[in-house]
């Protein structure tokens, strides 16, 4: 299934035209969206947007913040780098934060960088300003700590403040010396650089993965990240990773007076310095390296995504310092996304879990930046019409270092005679039900997505929903991955979620079906590899016995499920993990969630109860009411509840807190806390934070310029507190 992509910024309003309200709304959306992309990129190694799209989001955020500095959020993406580290490895606080780089996408922007630096340093045109220039390696950064010349700690960047301890894994890299010798090695030395995988090693790894029936890595960066963050260092050791040094962190003695001298010193200590590292004096020197790298990009043998320029003199670097997440003394000059031309052979319509019809372009295979591309996303119906993409057209495809290539434009001069405009199907290609574009009642606008109305009778939706139901953040049933559930669905063994919990009654058939499927897969693979089929089939059958036993055990282990996971597993539109958790925390039992959601269709009281939850609006309310309003959903749900026990949600136990269990509304501008901080602290003390005032509200905390909520509180006789009074109540005054 094609992954969701963001709304393009091209159809968003110019920053100059935004009202403060619109700007605040967009900054909130951007903060959330960028944080989600960061988490996918840094933590899950699975980006869903191209680097160019990501950069566009950040740029828009920066532009809005520049125009409305007072609206900058506490969780602004400008104040963060990457995402908080995942929980699997021990956390390590970096002695010096690991920062990021600002990007330049054109020569003008690079020139502006040098002008800015000169202005900041009050240098004249004629004054010399040397800089280093080197490739920007597309890998992941690591910090290597040496004490008295011994490698003692290796960490990933994480969120820039705290990374993950991957020392054992980094030790397996041949490029990373275990000991450093020589008189010039400082007692404490942190070396920073990029861990990457070469193209040759990446291809060999993917071949091995394929032969073993494992998932393929989308690109060398993901392969490197996935390999470095293995809990078993033996796995990392089996995957050849490499390292280029590009800087340093804490040092007990200076490495040199300039960036270049320090880098050469590190090279002498045994760290690989990129062969294209050089020192320049004029902007043209930077562009010469950039042009050469762009020309020779595909021959280098590893992925790069631009060049990095750093002011050479370290005393000047110190004067320049940092802004937010990046140094003022360095800039990354990024390559434009890579493009190629090819033929569009077909447009295939895929159907997702929520019935969304997604068009996917099938292309004549073409190499774009060293990777063969044969599919591209077309987003939706309007996008196809806007670009007037027709089957048979020659199209320009773009790949920007990520997973999903895109169609940039049609080369109309080469359009074959008789090519007809693409007609988007009005019925679902899987089940034949009508596919419609919903109309938003408030705005009167048509949804961009056309959806199948077949609900659970649509096999595509049913299957995607089942996959969602067992996925990691939902029921998390190990061993019930993509092909297994597809096989069980095709064989009629699992049609609805509840069927999963009845499989034990049919264990012998499950066994037979899965064993047959495995044999078919093994035979296919053996044919591809030219190996003896019989041998493989036997191996597959033996494995299958154990697999079924394990699968049954995994299913049994999930008969009790937490409330947030359960709500999320239902796959209700617009209810992701965060909203599921909000509902769980607000209603505490599934019975209660169900009661309110069902009543929301007709009772004002239930609607108010839902809308009072901070973070729940009309969209979620409608989605809940729709889901629980459908008879077939209620039946499917009742069947699940016959098999599964949903735990009550219990708030984490708190030490006595006067606000535990109370409902609080924050309004107006707070002085000492940001709104998010206030909310987080209140929730940590066991309070519920609501978005609107009702008779159920216990406290309204009113900051400056509080408006209608304050008035409503007075009207209803709800206690109103100032920020100071609130802090005194929760025992944080004067902190
Ligand atoms: S210098 C304080 N040099 O790019 C800045 N970074 O987008 C330190 N990267 O986090 C970074 N090649 O992981 C630097 N030659 C290079 C690089 C490089 C790749 C990565 C690095 C950094 C990211 C910023």
XYZ file of C-alpha atoms and ligand atoms in Angstrom:
759
model
C 0.000 0.000 0.000
C 1.314 3.419 -0.839
C 2.219 5.444 2.212
C 0.472 8.631 3.121
C 2.200 11.758 2.007
C 1.800 15.250 3.292
C -0.195 18.020 1.722
C 2.110 19.863 -0.631
C 3.151 23.325 0.524
C 2.555 24.539 -3.007
C -1.153 24.693 -2.307
C -0.792 26.402 1.055
C -1.214 30.106 1.566
C 1.723 32.535 1.190
C 3.171 33.317 4.619
C 2.583 37.030 4.057
C -1.186 36.420 3.790
C -1.581 34.426 6.998
C -3.551 35.835 9.909
C -2.018 35.227 13.370
C -4.692 32.576 14.044
C -3.894 30.757 10.834
C -0.176 31.028 11.537
C -0.606 29.567 15.030
C -2.675 26.731 13.617
C -0.092 25.976 10.973
C 2.804 26.130 13.413
C 0.996 23.586 15.593
C 0.381 21.323 12.613
C 3.972 21.698 11.386
C 5.422 20.946 14.828
C 3.421 17.759 15.013
C 4.087 16.721 11.441
C 7.823 17.406 11.597
C 8.102 15.558 14.914
C 6.353 12.554 13.364
C 8.677 12.619 10.340
C 11.675 12.951 12.651
C 10.557 9.925 14.635
C 10.088 7.890 11.470
C 13.437 8.969 10.060
C 15.651 8.830 13.106
C 14.029 6.164 15.217
C 12.323 3.785 12.845
C 14.659 4.285 9.873
C 11.535 4.463 7.724
C 10.973 7.940 6.304
C 7.696 8.475 4.468
C 8.529 11.759 2.757
C 11.453 12.773 0.600
C 14.224 14.922 2.036
C 13.078 17.733 -0.243
C 9.530 17.571 1.127
C 10.838 17.442 4.670
C 13.065 20.440 4.040
C 10.084 22.306 2.577
C 8.116 21.715 5.792
C 10.966 23.008 7.924
C 11.440 25.993 5.661
C 7.764 26.907 5.928
C 7.922 26.569 9.692
C 10.959 28.837 9.795
C 9.317 31.422 7.546
C 6.167 31.550 9.653
C 8.228 31.856 12.834
C 10.251 34.661 11.265
C 7.069 36.604 10.476
C 5.342 35.815 13.792
C 8.212 35.467 16.302
C 5.808 35.648 19.257
C 3.963 32.585 18.039
C 7.050 30.397 18.158
C 6.105 27.259 20.089
C 7.930 25.647 22.998
C 8.041 22.478 20.911
C 9.157 24.331 17.784
C 11.051 22.054 15.377
C 13.771 24.739 15.318
C 14.673 23.925 18.890
C 14.995 20.203 18.364
C 17.213 17.960 16.311
C 15.998 14.532 15.350
C 13.685 12.630 17.636
C 14.023 11.349 21.171
C 15.899 8.048 21.163
C 14.056 4.726 21.227
C 13.873 2.768 24.458
C 15.821 -0.295 23.412
C 19.336 0.911 24.106
C 20.720 2.557 27.178
C 20.577 6.326 26.855
C 23.697 8.453 26.816
C 23.748 12.187 27.469
C 26.207 13.804 25.065
C 28.961 15.816 26.763
C 28.482 18.402 23.967
C 25.182 18.461 22.089
C 25.254 16.929 18.610
C 23.830 19.575 16.345
C 22.575 19.687 12.840
C 23.340 21.810 9.800
C 21.420 24.528 8.044
C 20.739 23.795 4.401
C 21.307 25.835 1.259
C 19.536 24.714 -1.893
C 21.098 27.117 -4.369
C 24.315 28.988 -5.059
C 22.615 32.208 -3.988
C 21.887 30.729 -0.591
C 25.515 29.638 -0.230
C 26.657 33.130 -1.183
C 24.269 34.594 1.368
C 25.814 32.287 3.963
C 29.283 33.701 3.319
C 27.935 37.268 3.315
C 26.216 36.610 6.660
C 29.395 35.191 8.141
C 31.466 38.151 6.938
C 28.922 40.617 8.279
C 28.799 38.845 11.632
C 32.609 38.869 11.883
C 32.813 42.431 10.499
C 35.175 41.295 7.754
C 35.713 43.378 4.649
C 35.414 42.039 1.107
C 39.176 41.759 0.845
C 39.693 39.928 4.143
C 40.544 36.298 3.800
C 37.967 33.774 4.954
C 39.166 30.205 4.498
C 36.752 27.316 4.768
C 36.754 23.550 4.438
C 34.612 21.754 1.876
C 33.728 18.063 1.893
C 30.929 15.711 0.842
C 27.835 15.436 2.966
C 27.611 11.720 3.626
C 24.104 10.256 3.711
C 24.469 8.044 6.752
C 23.901 8.518 10.457
C 26.141 10.382 12.827
C 27.915 8.799 15.739
C 29.937 10.090 18.669
C 32.990 8.042 19.666
C 34.473 8.766 23.082
C 38.113 7.947 23.778
C 39.662 8.167 27.234
C 43.426 7.906 27.441
C 43.390 6.665 23.879
C 40.886 3.855 24.426
C 37.475 3.656 22.814
C 35.092 3.693 25.796
C 31.700 4.813 24.554
C 29.933 5.089 21.200
C 26.539 6.689 20.753
C 24.044 7.632 18.076
C 22.875 11.235 17.836
C 19.331 10.616 19.109
C 17.680 13.959 19.749
C 21.023 15.759 19.809
C 21.115 15.893 23.622
C 20.784 12.200 24.334
C 21.597 9.291 22.063
C 21.762 5.532 22.320
C 24.697 3.551 23.616
C 25.778 1.438 20.659
C 29.408 0.949 21.761
C 29.474 -2.808 21.183
C 28.111 -2.369 17.682
C 30.514 0.450 16.772
C 33.416 -1.730 17.965
C 32.662 -4.092 15.074
C 33.522 -1.397 12.496
C 36.947 -1.836 10.960
C 37.139 1.940 10.341
C 36.900 2.722 14.069
C 40.174 2.230 15.952
C 39.972 0.593 19.382
C 43.100 2.397 20.599
C 44.731 5.637 19.588
C 48.430 6.112 19.979
C 50.799 9.031 19.752
C 51.678 11.968 21.961
C 49.118 14.295 20.466
C 46.058 12.288 21.544
C 44.148 14.252 24.208
C 43.162 12.289 27.348
C 39.538 12.944 26.545
C 38.626 12.948 22.893
C 35.230 12.653 21.274
C 35.319 11.986 17.557
C 32.255 12.565 15.422
C 31.455 11.302 11.992
C 29.116 9.456 9.752
C 28.406 5.725 9.770
C 27.390 4.558 6.289
C 27.125 1.532 4.060
C 28.728 1.363 0.620
C 26.576 0.649 -2.438
C 28.288 -2.707 -2.989
C 27.728 -3.826 0.603
C 24.150 -2.578 0.498
C 23.365 -4.622 -2.600
C 25.010 -7.736 -1.159
C 23.061 -7.304 2.082
C 19.759 -6.954 0.237
C 20.520 -10.057 -1.822
C 21.091 -11.973 1.399
C 17.907 -10.557 2.906
C 15.947 -11.622 -0.157
C 17.406 -15.132 -0.139
C 16.410 -15.475 3.504
C 12.914 -14.192 2.828
C 13.547 -11.095 4.953
C 12.497 -7.545 4.312
C 14.676 -5.515 1.960
C 16.183 -2.195 2.989
C 14.997 0.781 0.972
C 18.399 2.448 0.734
C 21.925 2.299 2.184
C 21.136 4.846 4.898
C 18.284 2.782 6.275
C 20.395 -0.351 6.027
C 23.202 1.350 7.973
C 20.823 2.648 10.640
C 19.061 -0.699 10.953
C 22.385 -2.504 11.200
C 23.913 -0.174 13.755
C 20.905 -0.403 16.029
C 20.878 -4.184 16.355
C 20.715 -5.517 19.883
C 23.056 -8.328 18.884
C 26.497 -6.939 17.878
C 27.133 -10.161 15.917
C 24.475 -9.007 13.446
C 26.126 -5.596 13.118
C 29.470 -7.322 12.594
C 27.997 -9.325 9.716
C 26.895 -6.135 7.972
C 29.863 -4.126 6.787
C 29.496 -0.561 7.998
C 32.025 2.176 7.376
C 32.881 5.498 8.979
C 34.043 8.955 7.835
C 35.171 11.461 10.444
C 33.703 14.992 10.130
C 34.194 16.629 13.499
C 34.640 16.253 17.229
C 32.847 16.781 20.548
C 34.501 17.156 23.956
C 38.304 17.268 23.948
C 40.646 17.877 26.893
C 43.138 19.635 24.600
C 42.709 21.479 21.297
C 43.276 19.436 18.144
C 44.542 22.413 16.158
C 43.866 26.056 15.364
C 41.758 25.322 12.313
C 39.108 22.847 11.246
C 41.440 21.469 8.588
C 44.382 21.027 10.987
C 42.116 19.247 13.467
C 40.731 16.969 10.765
C 44.222 16.086 9.574
C 45.198 15.341 13.205
C 42.224 12.997 13.513
C 43.207 11.370 10.240
C 46.704 10.768 11.615
C 45.187 9.116 14.672
C 43.581 6.578 12.368
C 40.139 7.946 11.455
C 39.142 7.820 7.774
C 38.846 11.317 6.351
C 36.962 11.598 3.079
C 39.289 11.814 0.074
C 37.425 14.889 -1.213
C 38.038 16.961 1.906
C 39.695 20.257 1.004
C 40.296 23.864 2.019
C 39.060 26.792 -0.069
C 39.247 30.566 0.045
C 36.724 31.799 -2.525
C 33.090 30.850 -3.056
C 34.076 29.458 -6.440
C 36.253 26.874 -4.681
C 33.149 25.646 -2.892
C 31.163 25.463 -6.121
C 33.988 23.636 -7.907
C 33.903 20.867 -5.315
C 30.104 20.815 -5.347
C 29.993 20.486 -9.160
C 32.618 17.767 -9.155
C 30.754 15.810 -6.480
C 27.466 16.154 -8.319
C 29.086 14.912 -11.545
C 30.812 12.007 -9.905
C 28.099 11.206 -7.407
C 27.206 7.834 -8.878
C 30.858 6.674 -9.023
C 31.720 7.362 -5.398
C 30.380 4.023 -4.186
C 28.395 5.545 -1.298
C 25.485 7.958 -0.999
C 26.099 11.657 -0.546
C 23.458 14.355 -0.604
C 25.503 17.499 -1.023
C 28.617 19.292 0.193
C 29.363 20.827 3.604
C 31.315 24.057 4.015
C 32.787 25.034 7.397
C 34.705 28.185 8.332
C 38.254 26.975 8.846
C 39.578 29.087 11.756
C 38.332 27.703 15.068
C 38.564 31.102 16.768
C 36.152 32.447 14.160
C 33.869 29.413 14.655
C 33.805 30.211 18.372
C 32.806 33.825 17.678
C 30.104 32.751 15.262
C 28.573 30.257 17.663
C 25.205 28.605 17.132
C 21.605 29.497 16.351
C 18.982 27.078 17.646
C 19.974 23.735 16.221
C 22.828 24.567 13.878
C 26.218 26.287 13.896
C 26.499 29.694 12.235
C 29.890 28.635 10.893
C 28.767 25.779 8.632
C 26.260 25.080 5.912
C 25.139 22.049 3.925
C 24.814 22.734 0.195
C 22.282 20.126 -0.873
C 21.948 18.463 -4.268
C 18.713 18.875 -6.149
C 16.555 15.767 -6.159
C 17.577 13.320 -8.859
C 15.351 12.974 -11.881
C 14.977 10.674 -14.881
C 12.541 10.217 -17.724
C 10.567 7.050 -18.333
C 7.257 5.721 -19.658
C 4.134 5.399 -17.560
C 2.876 1.899 -18.360
C -0.166 1.817 -16.143
C -1.986 3.436 -13.263
C -2.993 0.927 -10.643
C -5.537 1.678 -7.949
C -4.797 0.288 -4.512
C -7.339 0.145 -1.717
C -6.249 0.837 1.849
C -7.643 0.026 5.289
C -10.013 2.964 5.342
C -11.136 2.307 1.781
C -8.995 5.094 0.298
C -8.331 4.501 -3.404
C -4.692 5.340 -4.028
C -3.306 5.580 -7.552
C 0.148 4.113 -8.089
C 2.142 4.663 -11.268
C 3.672 1.580 -12.846
C 6.725 2.712 -14.784
C 9.102 1.221 -17.293
C 12.059 0.566 -14.930
C 14.567 3.402 -14.928
C 17.666 4.133 -12.858
C 17.376 7.311 -10.798
C 20.454 8.129 -8.769
C 21.682 4.546 -8.764
C 18.367 2.949 -7.790
C 15.977 1.206 -10.173
C 12.539 2.752 -9.954
C 9.420 1.058 -11.328
C 6.658 2.546 -9.151
C 5.838 6.087 -8.161
C 3.148 7.724 -6.110
C 0.442 9.742 -7.856
C -1.209 10.875 -4.600
C -4.858 11.179 -5.659
C -7.387 11.840 -8.373
C -6.930 15.634 -8.413
C -3.178 15.299 -8.697
C -3.547 13.089 -11.788
C -5.935 15.593 -13.332
C -3.759 18.578 -12.394
C -0.685 17.048 -14.016
C -2.816 15.510 -16.776
C -0.970 12.220 -16.461
C -2.053 9.682 -19.099
C -1.151 6.035 -19.538
C 1.588 5.777 -22.171
C 3.020 9.240 -21.369
C 6.708 9.908 -20.904
C 7.111 11.304 -17.405
C 9.886 12.850 -15.294
C 10.376 10.856 -12.090
C 12.143 12.222 -9.067
C 13.788 10.412 -6.217
C 15.218 12.324 -3.298
C 17.120 9.799 -1.230
C 13.984 8.219 0.127
C 11.518 5.470 -0.456
C 8.698 6.754 -2.632
C 9.635 8.260 -5.973
C 7.335 10.904 -7.435
C 6.152 11.998 -10.845
C 7.206 15.602 -11.365
C 5.645 16.292 -14.758
C 4.572 14.877 -18.079
C 6.729 15.444 -21.155
C 3.747 16.454 -23.298
C 5.814 16.807 -26.487
C 6.274 13.049 -26.403
C 2.652 12.130 -25.756
C 1.596 9.151 -27.898
C -1.293 9.787 -30.300
C -4.649 8.811 -28.916
C -3.558 8.922 -25.229
C -6.730 9.606 -23.263
C -7.123 11.535 -20.019
C -7.105 9.086 -17.128
C -10.523 8.332 -15.801
C -10.421 7.651 -12.115
C -12.672 4.683 -11.270
C -15.942 5.442 -9.529
C -16.221 1.911 -8.177
C -13.831 -0.002 -5.958
C -11.524 -2.211 -8.074
C -11.546 -4.871 -5.356
C -15.200 -5.256 -4.333
C -17.135 -3.263 -6.927
C -18.864 -1.025 -4.354
C -19.348 2.651 -5.148
C -16.305 4.788 -4.447
C -17.184 8.328 -3.428
C -15.599 11.585 -2.415
C -17.126 12.769 0.813
C -18.191 16.379 1.101
C -17.245 18.222 4.246
C -20.528 19.638 5.519
C -18.968 22.707 7.039
C -16.677 23.803 4.235
C -18.731 22.288 1.412
C -15.430 21.043 -0.046
C -14.934 17.610 -1.555
C -12.410 15.349 0.136
C -9.365 14.774 -2.110
C -9.586 11.071 -1.420
C -12.136 8.808 -3.101
C -13.208 5.971 -0.821
C -14.803 2.585 -1.293
C -18.117 2.365 0.522
C -17.880 -1.439 0.827
C -16.747 -1.383 4.468
C -16.113 -4.884 5.722
C -17.469 -6.576 2.589
C -14.472 -5.173 0.718
C -11.668 -7.742 0.850
C -8.944 -5.103 0.505
C -10.266 -3.146 3.469
C -10.903 -6.224 5.540
C -7.374 -7.463 4.953
C -5.757 -4.104 5.623
C -7.826 -3.740 8.784
C -6.746 -7.166 9.948
C -3.129 -6.220 9.334
C -3.673 -3.069 11.340
C -5.440 -4.999 14.116
C -2.434 -7.285 14.717
C 0.241 -4.610 14.091
C 2.893 -3.616 16.584
C 1.109 -0.713 18.251
C -2.255 -2.496 18.273
C -2.602 -6.158 19.341
C 1.051 -6.782 18.493
C 0.660 -10.461 17.624
C 4.063 -11.828 16.766
C 4.185 -14.201 13.814
C 1.014 -12.854 12.248
C 2.747 -10.653 9.712
C 1.722 -9.720 6.177
C 1.928 -13.029 4.276
C 0.592 -15.168 7.139
C -2.516 -13.094 7.613
C -3.016 -12.858 3.845
C -2.868 -16.645 3.570
C -5.268 -17.145 6.471
C -7.623 -14.608 4.922
C -7.517 -16.181 1.470
C -8.189 -19.605 2.957
C -11.188 -18.228 4.808
C -9.685 -19.002 8.224
C -9.617 -15.378 9.334
C -12.178 -12.958 7.963
C -12.872 -10.788 10.984
C -10.573 -9.859 13.869
C -12.451 -12.172 16.254
C -11.558 -15.160 14.049
C -7.926 -14.778 15.087
C -8.847 -15.796 18.601
C -10.746 -18.869 17.352
C -7.836 -20.210 15.275
C -6.798 -22.632 18.023
C -9.947 -24.634 17.316
C -8.690 -25.170 13.809
C -4.990 -25.526 14.579
C -4.556 -28.559 12.319
C -5.900 -26.661 9.306
C -3.869 -23.589 10.104
C -0.845 -25.837 10.227
C -1.651 -27.435 6.884
C -2.391 -24.130 5.162
C 0.715 -22.381 6.448
C 2.936 -25.360 5.715
C 1.643 -25.433 2.152
C 2.229 -21.712 1.754
C 5.747 -21.982 3.096
C 6.508 -24.840 0.722
C 5.258 -22.770 -2.205
C 7.393 -19.833 -1.123
C 10.441 -22.049 -0.598
C 9.941 -23.645 -4.011
C 9.665 -20.223 -5.630
C 12.835 -19.149 -3.947
C 14.643 -22.377 -4.770
C 13.683 -21.960 -8.403
C 15.041 -18.471 -8.359
C 18.275 -19.679 -6.809
C 18.418 -22.927 -8.799
C 18.672 -25.088 -5.671
C 17.186 -28.496 -5.016
C 13.513 -27.976 -4.281
C 13.028 -31.009 -2.061
C 15.663 -29.980 0.418
C 14.082 -26.571 0.847
C 10.560 -27.920 1.193
C 11.604 -30.235 4.018
C 13.262 -27.415 5.842
C 10.163 -25.283 5.389
C 7.819 -27.981 6.730
C 9.937 -28.520 9.815
C 10.003 -24.829 10.564
C 6.252 -24.554 10.087
C 5.429 -26.997 12.973
C 7.128 -24.760 15.415
C 5.740 -21.663 13.824
C 2.139 -22.650 14.331
C 2.764 -23.537 17.978
C 4.474 -20.180 18.450
C 1.694 -18.375 16.667
C -0.976 -19.957 18.871
C 1.018 -19.006 21.959
C 1.408 -15.432 20.690
C -2.346 -15.155 20.123
C -3.148 -16.523 23.582
C -0.762 -14.023 25.126
C -2.887 -11.213 23.688
C -6.302 -12.223 24.972
C -5.961 -9.428 27.471
C -5.235 -6.054 25.936
C -4.816 -2.528 27.237
C -7.577 -0.024 26.519
C -5.502 2.384 24.358
C -4.207 -0.482 22.202
C -7.707 -1.848 21.802
C -9.194 1.459 20.683
C -6.317 1.981 18.267
C -6.630 -1.589 16.900
C -10.207 -0.935 15.766
C -8.806 1.212 12.989
C -11.440 3.920 13.289
C -10.716 6.789 10.928
C -8.818 9.699 12.473
C -8.106 7.693 15.634
C -4.389 7.143 15.839
C -2.415 6.183 18.896
C -2.536 9.607 20.519
C -6.291 9.975 20.224
C -6.793 6.386 21.380
C -4.770 7.186 24.496
C -6.773 10.367 25.077
C -10.053 8.474 24.899
C -8.721 5.752 27.193
C -7.526 8.272 29.758
C -10.805 10.168 29.655
C -13.274 7.272 29.835
C -11.188 4.570 31.543
C -13.252 1.592 30.326
C -14.258 0.406 26.889
C -17.901 0.203 27.942
C -17.791 3.898 28.692
C -16.028 4.775 25.422
C -18.652 2.813 23.540
C -21.511 4.433 25.435
C -20.355 7.974 24.755
C -19.394 7.263 21.149
C -22.760 5.709 20.341
C -24.658 8.476 22.070
C -22.597 11.119 20.232
C -24.670 10.580 17.092
C -27.802 11.957 18.743
C -27.233 13.342 22.242
C -25.862 16.812 22.824
C -24.548 15.807 26.262
C -22.352 13.053 24.836
C -21.061 15.380 22.120
C -20.124 17.950 24.745
C -18.428 15.314 26.832
C -16.238 14.331 23.883
C -15.527 17.847 22.697
C -14.497 18.856 26.209
C -11.453 16.595 25.868
C -8.468 18.687 24.847
C -7.329 17.220 21.533
C -10.698 15.914 20.368
C -12.673 17.864 17.828
C -15.557 17.442 15.407
C -13.621 15.192 13.008
C -12.867 12.571 15.651
C -16.361 12.887 17.080
C -17.957 12.227 13.682
C -15.604 9.335 12.982
C -16.503 7.714 16.320
C -20.217 8.222 15.800
C -19.984 6.781 12.264
C -18.032 3.741 13.382
C -20.307 2.835 16.264
C -23.375 3.688 14.210
C -22.684 0.884 11.711
C -24.376 -2.394 12.592
C -21.644 -4.532 11.038
C -18.982 -2.786 13.111
C -21.007 -3.374 16.288
C -21.353 -7.056 15.422
C -17.650 -7.437 14.653
C -16.882 -5.670 17.914
C -19.200 -7.879 19.977
C -17.519 -10.940 18.480
C -14.071 -9.620 19.496
C -15.281 -8.831 22.999
C -16.471 -12.442 23.361
C -12.858 -13.509 22.944
C -10.802 -10.698 24.402
C -10.639 -8.897 27.732
C -9.985 -5.164 27.552
C -8.273 -3.856 30.659
C -9.534 -0.771 32.429
C -7.255 2.185 31.982
C -5.525 3.027 35.216
C -3.741 6.278 35.618
C -0.198 5.846 36.855
C -0.284 5.979 40.673
C 0.568 9.447 41.978
C 1.829 10.696 45.230
C -0.867 12.762 46.863
C -1.857 15.548 44.598
C -4.654 17.992 45.288
C -5.567 18.021 41.598
C -5.668 14.268 40.972
C -8.919 13.384 39.219
C -9.871 17.051 38.789
C -10.726 18.581 35.442
C -8.749 21.704 34.593
C -9.005 24.187 31.745
C -6.127 26.552 30.917
C -6.994 29.794 29.175
C -5.275 33.065 28.265
C -1.541 33.658 28.182
C 0.435 32.046 30.985
C 3.591 33.767 32.197
C 5.687 31.063 33.767
C 4.688 28.018 31.752
C 3.965 27.349 28.124
C 0.540 25.872 27.506
C 2.055 22.489 26.666
C 4.177 22.460 29.813
C 1.201 23.418 31.966
C -0.833 20.639 30.421
C 1.883 18.024 30.757
C 2.492 18.897 34.413
C -1.191 18.860 35.277
C -1.619 15.468 33.641
C 1.437 14.135 35.423
C -0.305 15.055 38.683
C -3.380 13.099 37.688
C -5.580 15.964 36.475
C -7.611 15.834 33.276
C -6.975 18.814 31.024
C -10.031 19.851 29.051
C -10.314 22.254 26.155
C -13.644 23.823 27.076
C -15.441 24.845 30.242
C -18.497 22.921 31.419
C -20.252 22.218 34.704
C -17.817 19.321 35.145
C -14.785 21.615 35.157
C -13.148 21.907 38.588
C -10.684 24.709 37.895
C -10.146 27.281 35.223
C -6.599 28.661 35.267
C -6.789 32.071 33.653
C -3.731 33.876 32.295
C -3.605 37.328 30.763
C -6.285 38.220 28.260
C -8.463 35.233 29.054
C -11.704 35.617 27.148
C -14.865 33.588 26.694
C -13.727 30.578 28.732
C -13.203 32.796 31.754
C -16.640 34.313 31.263
C -18.207 30.879 31.011
C -16.426 29.747 34.196
C -17.823 32.754 36.073
C -21.266 32.043 34.682
C -21.153 28.406 35.804
C -19.547 29.232 39.145
C -16.380 27.216 38.418
C -13.330 28.098 40.584
C -11.059 30.450 38.711
C -7.362 30.514 39.616
C -4.540 32.777 38.530
C -1.381 31.102 37.280
C 0.318 31.806 40.645
C -2.597 30.324 42.574
C -2.489 27.242 40.382
C 1.248 26.825 40.942
C 0.726 27.261 44.679
C -2.004 24.630 44.607
C 0.209 22.072 42.892
C 3.154 23.000 45.078
C 5.354 24.512 42.419
C 5.259 28.170 43.328
C 8.638 29.853 43.239
C 10.284 26.828 41.590
S 29.240 18.516 10.268
C 27.577 20.854 14.011
N 29.967 17.273 8.075
O 24.635 15.765 8.348
C 27.467 20.224 12.682
N 27.915 16.665 9.040
O 22.395 17.558 8.387
C 28.071 18.890 12.633
N 26.754 14.865 7.889
O 24.194 15.581 11.802
C 27.892 18.195 11.354
N 28.260 14.549 6.320
O 25.112 13.523 10.590
C 29.029 17.400 9.021
N 30.778 16.217 6.190
C 29.837 16.353 7.114
C 28.691 15.548 7.115
C 27.742 15.750 8.100
C 27.086 14.155 6.820
C 25.500 14.715 8.641
C 25.656 14.713 10.137
C 24.825 15.860 10.611
C 23.863 16.033 9.482
C 23.292 17.428 9.419
